[in-house]
Structures are given as C-alpha cells and as structure tokens.
Short mmCIF file of C-alpha atoms and ligand atoms in Angstrom, two decimals:
data_model
loop_
_atom_site.label_atom_id
_atom_site.label_comp_id
_atom_site.label_asym_id
_atom_site.label_seq_id
_atom_site.Cartn_x
_atom_site.Cartn_y
_atom_site.Cartn_z
CA MET A 878 -43.19 -194.47 12.40
CA SER A 879 -39.83 -196.20 11.72
CA SER A 880 -39.79 -199.96 11.74
CA TYR A 881 -36.48 -201.84 11.97
CA THR A 882 -35.51 -205.49 11.66
CA ILE A 883 -32.97 -206.84 14.11
CA ALA A 884 -31.25 -210.25 14.09
CA ILE A 885 -30.10 -211.64 17.42
CA VAL A 886 -27.72 -214.59 17.16
CA GLY A 887 -28.06 -216.84 20.21
CA ALA A 888 -31.22 -217.62 22.18
CA GLY A 889 -29.64 -217.51 25.62
CA PRO A 890 -30.21 -215.02 28.44
CA ALA A 891 -28.22 -212.19 26.81
CA GLY A 892 -30.14 -212.65 23.54
CA TYR A 893 -33.57 -212.62 25.19
CA PHE A 894 -32.66 -209.66 27.39
CA ALA A 895 -31.53 -207.81 24.24
CA ALA A 896 -34.91 -208.56 22.60
CA GLN A 897 -36.69 -207.45 25.77
CA ALA A 898 -34.69 -204.21 25.86
CA LEU A 899 -35.65 -203.51 22.23
CA GLN A 900 -39.29 -204.19 23.06
CA ASN A 901 -39.06 -201.71 25.93
CA LEU A 902 -37.49 -199.08 23.65
CA GLN A 903 -40.40 -199.22 21.22
CA SER A 904 -42.62 -196.15 21.03
CA ASP A 905 -45.29 -194.63 18.79
CA ASP A 906 -42.44 -193.69 16.42
CA LEU A 907 -40.24 -196.73 16.69
CA SER A 908 -40.86 -200.46 16.30
CA PHE A 909 -38.75 -203.58 15.90
CA SER A 910 -39.19 -206.96 14.22
CA ILE A 911 -36.75 -209.28 15.93
CA ASP A 912 -35.49 -212.63 14.62
CA ILE A 913 -33.58 -214.82 17.09
CA ILE A 914 -31.26 -217.32 15.42
CA GLU A 915 -30.10 -220.28 17.48
CA ARG A 916 -27.80 -223.16 16.54
CA LEU A 917 -29.43 -225.68 18.90
CA PRO A 918 -32.92 -227.09 18.42
CA THR A 919 -33.94 -225.52 21.76
CA PRO A 920 -33.65 -221.98 23.14
CA TRP A 921 -32.71 -220.60 26.62
CA GLY A 922 -28.92 -221.19 26.38
CA LEU A 923 -27.29 -221.54 29.79
CA VAL A 924 -30.65 -221.60 31.55
CA ARG A 925 -31.23 -224.96 29.91
CA SER A 926 -27.72 -226.34 29.63
CA GLY A 927 -25.67 -224.51 32.26
CA VAL A 928 -27.65 -223.81 35.43
CA ALA A 929 -27.29 -226.64 37.92
CA PRO A 930 -30.38 -228.89 37.93
CA ASP A 931 -30.63 -228.68 41.73
CA HIS A 932 -31.12 -224.91 41.37
CA PRO A 933 -34.58 -224.86 39.74
CA LYS A 934 -35.41 -221.37 41.04
CA ILE A 935 -32.69 -219.83 38.86
CA LYS A 936 -34.37 -221.38 35.83
CA THR A 937 -37.69 -219.59 36.41
CA VAL A 938 -36.20 -216.70 34.39
CA ALA A 939 -37.20 -218.78 31.34
CA LYS A 940 -40.73 -217.43 31.93
CA VAL A 941 -39.37 -213.98 31.09
CA PHE A 942 -37.80 -215.34 27.90
CA GLU A 943 -41.10 -216.91 26.83
CA LYS A 944 -42.94 -213.65 27.48
CA VAL A 945 -40.43 -211.84 25.26
CA ALA A 946 -40.70 -214.58 22.63
CA THR A 947 -44.48 -214.38 22.43
CA ALA A 948 -44.90 -210.60 22.60
CA GLY A 949 -45.72 -210.50 18.88
CA ASN A 950 -42.60 -209.03 17.29
CA VAL A 951 -40.14 -211.89 17.87
CA ARG A 952 -39.55 -214.96 15.70
CA LEU A 953 -37.37 -217.93 16.66
CA PHE A 954 -35.16 -219.63 14.06
CA ALA A 955 -33.67 -222.48 16.08
CA ASN A 956 -31.66 -225.36 14.63
CA VAL A 957 -30.05 -222.79 12.33
CA GLU A 958 -26.28 -222.43 12.43
CA LEU A 959 -24.48 -219.24 11.52
CA GLY A 960 -21.52 -220.10 9.30
CA LYS A 961 -23.33 -223.16 7.94
CA ASP A 962 -26.98 -222.38 7.20
CA LEU A 963 -26.49 -218.62 7.05
CA SER A 964 -23.53 -216.27 6.98
CA ILE A 965 -23.01 -213.15 9.02
CA GLU A 966 -22.97 -211.29 5.68
CA ASP A 967 -26.52 -212.58 4.97
CA LEU A 968 -27.63 -211.06 8.24
CA LYS A 969 -25.76 -207.79 7.75
CA ASP A 970 -27.35 -207.47 4.27
CA ARG A 971 -30.88 -208.09 5.41
CA TYR A 972 -31.22 -206.60 8.88
CA ASP A 973 -30.85 -203.10 10.18
CA ALA A 974 -28.67 -204.46 12.97
CA VAL A 975 -27.17 -207.77 14.08
CA VAL A 976 -26.63 -208.62 17.76
CA ILE A 977 -24.21 -211.40 18.67
CA ALA A 978 -25.29 -213.19 21.85
CA THR A 979 -23.49 -216.49 21.49
CA GLY A 980 -21.85 -216.67 24.92
CA THR A 981 -18.62 -218.44 25.77
CA SER A 982 -18.88 -222.17 25.46
CA LEU A 983 -15.24 -223.26 25.31
CA GLY A 984 -13.62 -224.19 28.63
CA ARG A 985 -10.28 -222.57 29.44
CA THR A 986 -7.48 -225.05 29.95
CA LEU A 987 -4.70 -225.20 32.53
CA GLY A 988 -1.98 -225.88 29.97
CA ILE A 989 -0.28 -228.46 32.20
CA PRO A 990 1.05 -231.89 31.19
CA GLY A 991 -1.52 -234.70 31.30
CA GLU A 992 -4.52 -232.46 30.75
CA ASP A 993 -5.51 -234.48 27.68
CA LEU A 994 -5.60 -237.83 29.51
CA PRO A 995 -8.96 -239.60 29.66
CA GLY A 996 -10.51 -238.68 33.00
CA SER A 997 -9.46 -235.03 32.66
CA MET A 998 -12.18 -232.78 31.30
CA SER A 999 -13.51 -229.27 31.38
CA ALA A 1000 -16.67 -228.13 33.14
CA ALA A 1001 -17.56 -226.93 29.62
CA THR A 1002 -18.05 -230.62 28.79
CA PHE A 1003 -19.21 -232.03 32.12
CA VAL A 1004 -21.94 -229.44 32.80
CA PRO A 1005 -23.72 -229.70 29.41
CA TRP A 1006 -23.36 -233.50 29.66
CA TYR A 1007 -25.39 -233.67 32.88
CA ASN A 1008 -27.73 -230.98 31.57
CA ALA A 1009 -28.77 -232.98 28.46
CA HIS A 1010 -27.14 -230.78 25.83
CA PRO A 1011 -27.49 -232.77 22.57
CA ASP A 1012 -23.85 -232.17 21.56
CA PHE A 1013 -22.55 -233.77 24.78
CA LYS A 1014 -24.83 -236.75 25.26
CA ASP A 1015 -22.20 -239.23 24.08
CA GLU A 1016 -19.33 -237.88 26.21
CA SER A 1017 -17.68 -240.59 28.21
CA VAL A 1018 -17.65 -239.56 31.85
CA ASP A 1019 -15.83 -242.20 33.87
CA LEU A 1020 -17.07 -242.10 37.46
CA SER A 1021 -15.37 -245.35 38.50
CA THR A 1022 -12.90 -243.50 40.74
CA SER A 1023 -13.44 -242.86 44.46
CA THR A 1024 -11.84 -239.40 44.34
CA ALA A 1025 -12.51 -236.54 41.94
CA VAL A 1026 -10.73 -233.18 41.90
CA VAL A 1027 -12.39 -230.02 40.65
CA ILE A 1028 -10.01 -227.18 39.79
CA GLY A 1029 -11.28 -223.62 40.29
CA ALA A 1030 -12.87 -221.58 43.05
CA GLY A 1031 -15.85 -220.11 41.25
CA ASN A 1032 -19.54 -220.96 41.23
CA VAL A 1033 -19.11 -223.32 38.27
CA ALA A 1034 -16.52 -225.34 40.21
CA MET A 1035 -18.93 -225.34 43.14
CA ASP A 1036 -21.83 -226.58 40.94
CA VAL A 1037 -19.65 -229.34 39.49
CA ALA A 1038 -18.34 -230.46 42.90
CA ARG A 1039 -21.80 -230.37 44.47
CA ILE A 1040 -23.42 -232.36 41.66
CA LEU A 1041 -20.64 -234.97 41.91
CA ALA A 1042 -20.89 -235.18 45.72
CA LEU A 1043 -24.69 -235.23 46.04
CA GLU A 1044 -26.57 -238.36 46.99
CA PRO A 1045 -27.78 -239.07 43.42
CA ASN A 1046 -31.37 -239.79 44.51
CA GLU A 1047 -31.54 -236.06 45.23
CA LEU A 1048 -31.33 -235.51 41.48
CA ASP A 1049 -34.44 -237.62 40.79
CA PRO A 1050 -36.87 -234.71 41.12
CA THR A 1051 -34.72 -232.50 38.87
CA ASP A 1052 -34.32 -232.17 35.12
CA THR A 1053 -30.81 -233.68 35.14
CA ALA A 1054 -30.29 -235.78 31.99
CA ASP A 1055 -31.44 -239.38 32.52
CA HIS A 1056 -28.06 -240.67 31.28
CA ALA A 1057 -26.29 -238.56 33.93
CA ILE A 1058 -28.59 -239.65 36.78
CA ASP A 1059 -27.90 -243.29 35.83
CA ALA A 1060 -24.15 -242.58 35.78
CA PHE A 1061 -24.25 -240.78 39.16
CA LYS A 1062 -26.19 -243.67 40.71
CA ALA A 1063 -23.49 -246.07 39.51
CA SER A 1064 -20.70 -243.65 40.46
CA ALA A 1065 -17.89 -244.73 42.78
CA VAL A 1066 -17.01 -241.10 43.58
CA ARG A 1067 -17.18 -240.50 47.33
CA THR A 1068 -14.70 -237.66 47.82
CA VAL A 1069 -14.71 -234.50 45.74
CA ILE A 1070 -11.90 -232.01 46.32
CA ILE A 1071 -12.55 -228.50 45.11
CA SER A 1072 -9.19 -226.86 44.65
CA ALA A 1073 -8.35 -223.14 44.63
CA ARG A 1074 -4.97 -221.81 43.57
CA ARG A 1075 -5.22 -218.83 45.93
CA GLY A 1076 -6.36 -218.35 49.51
CA ALA A 1077 -9.99 -218.41 50.68
CA GLU A 1078 -10.09 -214.60 50.65
CA HIS A 1079 -9.69 -214.68 46.85
CA ALA A 1080 -12.29 -217.37 46.12
CA ALA A 1081 -14.80 -216.36 43.46
CA PHE A 1082 -17.68 -218.32 45.03
CA THR A 1083 -20.60 -216.16 46.06
CA SER A 1084 -21.89 -216.35 49.61
CA PRO A 1085 -25.47 -217.54 48.87
CA GLU A 1086 -23.96 -220.59 47.14
CA LEU A 1087 -21.62 -221.21 50.11
CA ARG A 1088 -24.45 -220.77 52.59
CA GLU A 1089 -26.53 -223.49 51.00
CA LEU A 1090 -23.80 -226.13 51.36
CA PRO A 1091 -24.44 -226.95 55.04
CA LYS A 1092 -28.03 -227.76 54.01
CA LEU A 1093 -26.87 -230.75 51.94
CA GLU A 1094 -28.46 -233.67 53.71
CA HIS A 1095 -26.21 -236.49 52.59
CA THR A 1096 -22.81 -234.89 52.03
CA ASN A 1097 -20.06 -233.86 54.45
CA VAL A 1098 -18.76 -230.43 53.50
CA ILE A 1099 -15.28 -229.77 54.83
CA ILE A 1100 -13.35 -226.54 55.04
CA GLU A 1101 -10.31 -226.46 57.31
CA LYS A 1102 -10.60 -223.77 59.97
CA HIS A 1103 -6.93 -222.79 59.60
CA ASP A 1104 -7.57 -221.92 55.92
CA ILE A 1105 -10.16 -219.36 57.02
CA ASP A 1106 -8.17 -218.09 59.99
CA SER A 1107 -5.11 -217.50 57.80
CA ALA A 1108 -7.26 -215.80 55.15
CA LEU A 1109 -8.68 -213.49 57.83
CA GLU A 1110 -5.16 -212.71 59.00
CA ARG A 1111 -4.06 -211.87 55.48
CA VAL A 1112 -6.99 -209.54 54.78
CA GLY A 1113 -6.76 -207.74 58.12
CA GLU A 1114 -9.30 -205.13 59.19
CA ASP A 1115 -9.86 -203.45 55.85
CA ILE A 1116 -12.00 -206.17 54.33
CA GLU A 1117 -14.41 -205.84 51.38
CA LYS A 1118 -18.04 -206.70 52.12
CA GLU A 1119 -18.21 -209.60 49.66
CA VAL A 1120 -14.99 -211.12 50.95
CA LYS A 1121 -16.24 -210.75 54.51
CA ASN A 1122 -19.55 -212.46 53.65
CA ASN A 1123 -17.72 -215.25 51.87
CA LEU A 1124 -15.27 -215.84 54.70
CA GLU A 1125 -18.14 -215.82 57.21
CA ALA A 1126 -20.01 -218.40 55.15
CA MET A 1127 -16.86 -220.53 54.89
CA ALA A 1128 -16.19 -220.15 58.64
CA LEU A 1129 -19.67 -221.53 59.36
CA ILE A 1130 -18.84 -224.59 57.27
CA ALA A 1131 -15.43 -224.93 58.94
CA GLU A 1132 -17.08 -224.96 62.38
CA GLN A 1133 -19.36 -227.88 61.46
CA VAL A 1134 -18.46 -231.33 62.67
CA PRO A 1135 -18.47 -233.64 59.60
CA ALA A 1136 -21.66 -235.67 59.86
CA GLY A 1137 -20.19 -239.02 58.85
CA HIS A 1138 -21.97 -239.26 55.52
CA GLU A 1139 -20.64 -241.54 52.83
CA ARG A 1140 -19.96 -238.62 50.49
CA THR A 1141 -17.62 -235.69 51.08
CA MET A 1142 -16.94 -232.39 49.41
CA LYS A 1143 -13.69 -230.86 50.64
CA PHE A 1144 -12.19 -227.45 49.90
CA GLN A 1145 -8.46 -227.06 49.32
CA PHE A 1146 -6.76 -223.67 49.07
CA LEU A 1147 -3.38 -222.39 47.89
CA ALA A 1148 -2.80 -225.35 45.58
CA THR A 1149 -1.45 -224.75 42.07
CA PRO A 1150 -2.03 -227.63 39.62
CA LYS A 1151 1.31 -228.71 38.10
CA GLU A 1152 0.77 -231.99 36.29
CA ILE A 1153 -1.86 -234.67 35.77
CA ARG A 1154 -0.33 -238.13 35.72
CA GLY A 1155 -1.54 -241.54 34.61
CA THR A 1156 -0.64 -244.33 32.21
CA ASP A 1157 -3.80 -244.57 30.10
CA LYS A 1158 -6.03 -242.33 32.17
CA VAL A 1159 -5.87 -239.92 35.09
CA GLU A 1160 -4.34 -241.52 38.18
CA GLU A 1161 -3.12 -238.54 40.18
CA ILE A 1162 -2.71 -234.81 40.10
CA ILE A 1163 0.41 -233.06 41.32
CA PHE A 1164 0.08 -229.65 42.96
CA THR A 1165 2.57 -227.20 44.35
CA LYS A 1166 1.71 -225.28 47.47
CA THR A 1167 1.11 -221.89 45.87
CA GLY A 1168 4.10 -219.60 46.19
CA THR A 1169 6.46 -222.47 47.08
CA GLU A 1170 8.23 -225.31 45.27
CA GLU A 1171 6.71 -227.82 47.67
CA GLU A 1172 4.80 -230.51 45.81
CA PHE A 1173 2.04 -232.82 46.88
CA SER A 1174 -0.12 -235.33 45.04
CA ILE A 1175 -3.74 -236.42 45.17
CA LYS A 1176 -4.62 -239.85 43.80
CA CYS A 1177 -7.78 -239.48 41.75
CA GLY A 1178 -9.35 -240.77 38.53
CA LEU A 1179 -11.23 -237.66 37.53
CA VAL A 1180 -10.10 -234.04 37.20
CA ILE A 1181 -12.59 -231.41 36.10
CA THR A 1182 -11.34 -227.90 35.37
CA ALA A 1183 -13.77 -225.04 35.99
CA ILE A 1184 -11.47 -222.09 35.41
CA GLY A 1185 -13.50 -219.93 33.05
CA TYR A 1186 -14.66 -219.95 29.45
CA GLU A 1187 -13.85 -218.49 26.05
CA ALA A 1188 -16.06 -217.71 23.10
CA ILE A 1189 -15.99 -219.97 20.08
CA PRO A 1190 -15.34 -217.58 17.16
CA LEU A 1191 -18.07 -217.08 14.58
CA PRO A 1192 -16.79 -216.63 11.03
CA GLY A 1193 -16.77 -212.96 10.05
CA ILE A 1194 -16.71 -211.61 13.63
CA PRO A 1195 -13.46 -210.33 15.21
CA TYR A 1196 -12.34 -212.13 18.38
CA LYS A 1197 -9.53 -211.53 20.88
CA ASN A 1198 -8.83 -213.01 24.33
CA GLY A 1199 -11.85 -215.28 24.13
CA LYS A 1200 -14.28 -212.41 23.49
CA VAL A 1201 -15.74 -210.53 20.53
CA VAL A 1202 -13.68 -207.38 19.94
CA ASN A 1203 -16.01 -204.52 20.87
CA THR A 1204 -16.31 -201.09 22.40
CA ASP A 1205 -19.21 -200.98 24.84
CA GLY A 1206 -20.93 -203.64 22.73
CA ARG A 1207 -20.32 -201.98 19.36
CA VAL A 1208 -18.41 -204.37 17.04
CA GLU A 1209 -18.66 -202.68 13.64
CA GLU A 1210 -21.31 -200.71 11.80
CA ASN A 1211 -24.68 -202.32 12.56
CA VAL A 1212 -23.12 -205.22 14.50
CA TYR A 1213 -23.30 -205.43 18.29
CA VAL A 1214 -22.42 -207.95 20.96
CA VAL A 1215 -24.01 -208.68 24.35
CA GLY A 1216 -23.50 -211.07 27.26
CA TRP A 1217 -20.47 -213.26 27.90
CA ALA A 1218 -19.32 -213.01 24.26
CA LYS A 1219 -18.99 -209.25 24.95
CA ARG A 1220 -17.61 -209.04 28.49
CA GLY A 1221 -16.23 -212.51 29.16
CA PRO A 1222 -17.66 -215.15 31.45
CA SER A 1223 -18.59 -213.26 34.59
CA GLY A 1224 -21.72 -212.31 36.41
CA VAL A 1225 -25.00 -214.06 37.07
CA ILE A 1226 -27.84 -214.42 34.56
CA GLY A 1227 -29.44 -211.17 35.72
CA THR A 1228 -26.22 -209.25 34.98
CA ASN A 1229 -27.04 -209.71 31.31
CA LYS A 1230 -30.25 -207.74 31.64
CA SER A 1231 -28.65 -204.36 32.32
CA ASP A 1232 -25.75 -205.19 30.01
CA SER A 1233 -28.01 -206.02 27.05
CA SER A 1234 -30.18 -203.01 27.80
CA ASP A 1235 -27.15 -200.65 27.71
CA VAL A 1236 -26.00 -202.04 24.36
CA MET A 1237 -29.50 -201.86 22.84
CA LYS A 1238 -29.70 -198.17 23.79
CA LEU A 1239 -26.51 -197.60 21.77
CA LEU A 1240 -27.93 -199.63 18.90
CA VAL A 1241 -31.02 -197.42 18.84
CA GLU A 1242 -28.88 -194.26 18.96
CA ASP A 1243 -26.92 -195.53 15.93
CA LEU A 1244 -29.96 -196.42 13.78
CA LYS A 1245 -30.23 -194.70 10.41
CA ASP A 1246 -33.09 -195.09 7.91
CA PRO A 1247 -34.58 -198.59 7.90
CA LYS A 1248 -33.51 -200.95 5.11
CA PRO A 1249 -36.15 -202.44 2.82
CA HIS A 1250 -37.08 -205.65 4.63
CA THR A 1251 -36.06 -208.95 2.97
CA ASP A 1252 -37.04 -212.04 4.89
CA ILE A 1253 -34.34 -214.67 5.56
CA ALA A 1254 -36.82 -217.50 5.00
CA ASP A 1255 -35.69 -217.94 1.35
CA LEU A 1256 -32.11 -218.56 2.54
CA LEU A 1257 -33.29 -221.29 4.87
CA SER A 1258 -35.27 -223.52 2.53
CA HIS A 1259 -32.59 -226.23 3.02
CA ALA A 1260 -32.74 -226.08 6.83
CA THR A 1261 -35.20 -227.61 9.31
CA VAL A 1262 -36.10 -224.50 11.23
CA ILE A 1263 -37.54 -224.86 14.71
CA THR A 1264 -39.88 -221.95 15.21
CA GLN A 1265 -41.44 -220.73 18.46
CA GLY A 1266 -44.46 -222.94 17.71
CA HIS A 1267 -42.29 -226.04 17.26
CA TRP A 1268 -40.34 -225.19 20.41
CA GLU A 1269 -43.56 -224.79 22.40
CA ALA A 1270 -44.59 -228.29 21.30
CA ILE A 1271 -41.19 -229.65 22.47
CA ASN A 1272 -41.50 -227.72 25.73
CA ARG A 1273 -45.00 -229.10 26.39
CA ALA A 1274 -43.89 -232.67 25.64
CA GLU A 1275 -40.86 -232.41 27.97
CA ILE A 1276 -42.94 -230.94 30.79
CA ALA A 1277 -45.63 -233.64 30.33
CA ALA A 1278 -42.97 -236.37 30.44
CA GLY A 1279 -41.62 -234.81 33.64
CA GLU A 1280 -45.02 -234.57 35.32
CA VAL A 1281 -45.46 -238.33 35.54
CA LYS A 1282 -41.99 -238.66 37.08
CA GLY A 1283 -42.27 -235.75 39.53
CA LYS A 1284 -39.70 -233.67 37.63
CA PRO A 1285 -39.99 -230.19 36.11
CA ARG A 1286 -39.31 -231.80 32.72
CA VAL A 1287 -37.51 -234.66 31.06
CA LYS A 1288 -35.08 -233.07 28.65
CA VAL A 1289 -34.75 -234.80 25.31
CA VAL A 1290 -31.12 -235.19 24.26
CA ASP A 1291 -31.54 -236.72 20.85
CA HIS A 1292 -31.62 -234.25 17.99
CA SER A 1293 -34.04 -236.19 15.77
CA THR A 1294 -36.42 -236.84 18.71
CA LEU A 1295 -36.43 -233.12 19.42
CA LEU A 1296 -37.41 -232.43 15.81
CA HIS A 1297 -40.08 -235.12 16.00
CA LEU A 1298 -41.55 -233.66 19.22
CA GLY A 1299 -41.61 -230.29 17.51
CA GLY A 1300 -43.80 -231.83 14.81
CA LEU A 1301 -41.05 -231.79 12.17
P1 NAP B 1889 -15.12 -217.48 37.95
O1 NAP B 1889 -16.10 -217.04 38.97
O2 NAP B 1889 -14.36 -216.45 37.21
O3 NAP B 1889 -14.08 -218.47 38.68
C1 NAP B 1889 -13.02 -219.02 37.97
C2 NAP B 1889 -12.05 -219.66 38.96
O4 NAP B 1889 -11.05 -220.34 38.20
C3 NAP B 1889 -11.36 -218.67 39.88
O5 NAP B 1889 -11.33 -219.19 41.17
C4 NAP B 1889 -9.95 -218.61 39.30
O6 NAP B 1889 -8.95 -218.36 40.26
C5 NAP B 1889 -9.80 -220.02 38.78
N1 NAP B 1889 -8.74 -220.13 37.79
C6 NAP B 1889 -8.62 -219.44 36.63
N2 NAP B 1889 -7.53 -219.83 35.96
C7 NAP B 1889 -6.95 -220.79 36.73
C8 NAP B 1889 -5.78 -221.57 36.59
N3 NAP B 1889 -5.00 -221.46 35.53
N4 NAP B 1889 -5.48 -222.47 37.57
C9 NAP B 1889 -6.27 -222.60 38.65
N5 NAP B 1889 -7.39 -221.87 38.85
C10 NAP B 1889 -7.72 -220.98 37.88
O7 NAP B 1889 -15.78 -218.37 36.81
P2 NAP B 1889 -16.89 -219.50 36.81
O8 NAP B 1889 -16.90 -220.31 38.02
O9 NAP B 1889 -16.72 -220.15 35.48
O10 NAP B 1889 -18.25 -218.67 36.78
C11 NAP B 1889 -18.54 -217.74 35.74
C12 NAP B 1889 -19.61 -216.77 36.20
O11 NAP B 1889 -20.86 -217.46 36.31
C13 NAP B 1889 -19.32 -216.19 37.57
O12 NAP B 1889 -19.68 -214.84 37.60
C14 NAP B 1889 -20.21 -217.00 38.48
O13 NAP B 1889 -20.60 -216.35 39.67
C15 NAP B 1889 -21.42 -217.24 37.57
N6 NAP B 1889 -22.15 -218.43 38.04
C16 NAP B 1889 -23.14 -218.22 38.94
C17 NAP B 1889 -23.83 -219.30 39.45
C18 NAP B 1889 -24.90 -219.06 40.48
O14 NAP B 1889 -25.29 -217.95 40.68
N7 NAP B 1889 -25.37 -220.08 41.15
C19 NAP B 1889 -23.52 -220.60 39.04
C20 NAP B 1889 -22.51 -220.78 38.10
C21 NAP B 1889 -21.81 -219.67 37.60
P3 NAP B 1889 -8.21 -216.94 40.35
O15 NAP B 1889 -9.18 -216.04 41.03
O16 NAP B 1889 -6.99 -217.26 41.13
O17 NAP B 1889 -7.92 -216.52 38.93
#
C-alpha cells in the first residue's frame, strides 16, 4: 500500500474537485492524505464569493465540497496565505505533489482613458463586494447615478446587470451581503445597459441565463428586435446550436412589450468602449459603433467591466497570459494546476470536475515513491489556522443567523468576527 500526501492550494471548486478525484482514485494499493490550503478564512471560493446570490441552486454544489472535506483524508488549512505564512518551496519539500487551484481573481481591464475614475470598476471588485468577500467589504460603490453601464457580453456581465437592475427587495431572501442590500435599496440606478462589442450572435451569455430574464417580476428587459434580426442575417443558415439557442432566447425577449416597470435592463450590441469621461468621477462613456469611426455617448455614473479575469501570480509559480504556465495541468515536477488558473476563466463550475479529474489522473501516473511525511503544522505555529471544525462552526452560525431572517445564511464579512465564530 502506497500512501501519498498532496497539498491543494485554493479551496474553491477546482480544489475540491481535485480532492474528490484523488479520493476516487484511491484503491487497496493507493491512498492519499490531502491538505487544502486557503488564503481566506472560509472555503468554497467562487461558490461563496462569485455565484450570484439570486442563483441559490448553483450553490448547492457546496454539499459536494463538504462531503469531500469530511471523507476522512482531507484537512482544511484556511486563513493561511501562500507566500506569507508558507512558501511554495515548503509545500514542494513536504508533499508528494502540490496542486494549484487558486483561480483567476483579477479583472481584465479595457485599457481606455478614464478607466481609473471613481465610478469605474471591475466585476472582480463589484461581485465579491455584494457577495460579502472580506477583502471587498470596504469598497466604495457609488449607486447615486440613474444609469449604469456594464461592459461585456458574458454571464458575469449578465449577473452584474441583473443584480443592479433587480428590485432590491428580491435580494432579501438571499445571502447577498447586508451592506450591499442596504446600498441597493438606497440605489438611484434605474437603467442598466449591458454592452457587447460584437453582434448578438457572438454574445457569450448562455441560453438558460437569457431564458430566465423574462421571469424578472420588477424589471423591464429590453433587446431591440433589429439587433437579433441582423444577427440572424449575418449567421445565415449554417448556425451553431448554441448560437441558435441564444438568438432564440434573445428573440423571445425582443418580442416582449416592456412592462412599464421602474427598472430597466437594456442590451446594446456592436459598441466598442473608447473612453470614460468625467471631472472627478464617471460622467459618461464614449463608444464607437464597432467597425466604424462613428461615436456615441451614454451619460452614466457607473461603469462596470466584466470582460474576463486573470490569475494573480503566486510567488514561485510561472505565469503567462493570466494563467499558470502548464501542459495539460503539469507545471513542473510534482506541481500541477487545475481550474481557471490552468485554463483561464471559462466554463461553469461543473467544468472543473472533469478538468480536475483529468489532471489528477496525470498526477497519479507521475507518482514515484512516497516521501517521508512531515506535517506542515510546525511551520504554521504563527498563523491562526481555520480548520474544517472551525469552518463548520462558522457555517452553522451563518446558517442560524439566516434562518431567523428567511435567508440561506447571513455571511459574515469581518475577518475577526469570522475567527470568533470559528471559536478562535
Ligand atoms: P466570458 O464568458 O468569456 O465573457 C467575456 C465577455 O467580455 C465577452 O463578451 C467578450 O467579448 C467581452 N470582452 C472581452 N474583452 C473585451 C474588451 N476589451 N472590450 C469589450 N468587451 C470585451 O467571461 P465571463 O462573463 O467573465 O464568464 C466567465 C465564465 O464563467 C464563463 O464561462 C461563464 O459562462 C461562466 N459563468 C457562468 C455563470 C452561470 O452559469 N450562471 C455565471 C457567471 C459566469 P468578445 O467575445 O468580443 O471577446
């Protein structure tokens, strides 16, 4: 029987699916002890701080993560930062293999003038802010404008636009951060424009997300029919299934008569952002009609870019183009990468399951004789480690706080309160 120790850095979906894949690869001859190291005081990564709070079903995958975490061969070391509390060398020395699963948390930027003005921000800031990520609780999100523009035509842009355009009472039964619900209730935003640089046929939204928009009870959703007709003309007969489904879902929206609600979410296509203007903060955004020199402007006080993400480099790990340099998940001897840090920010949460499983099969193929096991605990005597037990106490407290308010949980944003709830 060979027994190996594996460190997984990052307790998000890709990390848990990697641990699950290793558990599934165990046999009478092969076993793993898995340590998951996480910078934040809480696990679950994007499931906690990325998934839109009005999509609770997507978050039920956390049950899978907890099953993996409590299967007996997994330990959680949360509130432990690689590069500060531990080095990658420490992990390489002590484990048979190291798996990087740290995702991509930096928002890509447009690189246009005015992008740094107050009132211009990335979805990489706005989304964790409304999702109670401790690092973003003090972000200033100015919702005093009547018009907001969201740049991008992917599901993140759609989440951001929808959350901004919802009747905020609809967020009451969700686990949206309390500070964000208060801000949305005081918000002056009534029109949210979601802006794509290409035509509707190239939008990266997925059709289930488009199909749920007409169900919004308090928001007009507007797509111009001519945008869909011209997209259909451009694609012609030979149309891919996904594009067809998307255009059908958008056509259904375009056919709707706006219901006269106070709040509106409007799609704009073929608009290339050129400049954000304002004296002390965002006042307007200038676009060109894509493919032409023709300019037009939208007066607005908030611009949120949702145009993709890049990985924040970890010291000691090679990065290029916003990803960890890798070949099929292999980074260097005994070091692997999974999830968005490996392939870039694409695919839904479930995509990480097969991806992590493929990489863990390679890891197992590469294994040599196990190293003598040296626990990392001695390296962490200075740190306040949140273990699975501490996390379960936090989880119970958040769920209990939610129960009395009719929410799935009330997420705690304050770092020291999280430690306190964990019993630390
Ligand atoms: P995405 O799907 O790749 O969409 C990015 C969008 O940004 C594209 O429309 C892209 O347009 C646009 N863009 C990129 N650079 C731009 C620029 N310089 N100027 C203007 N527009 C630009 O990325 P995402 O929305 O961040 O989502 C990431 C992944 O998470 C996706 O696979 C998504 O489906 C998934 N996700 C799923 C859900 C869900 O299932 N509910 C929710 C959120 C996210 P071009 O095509 O023209 O480049």
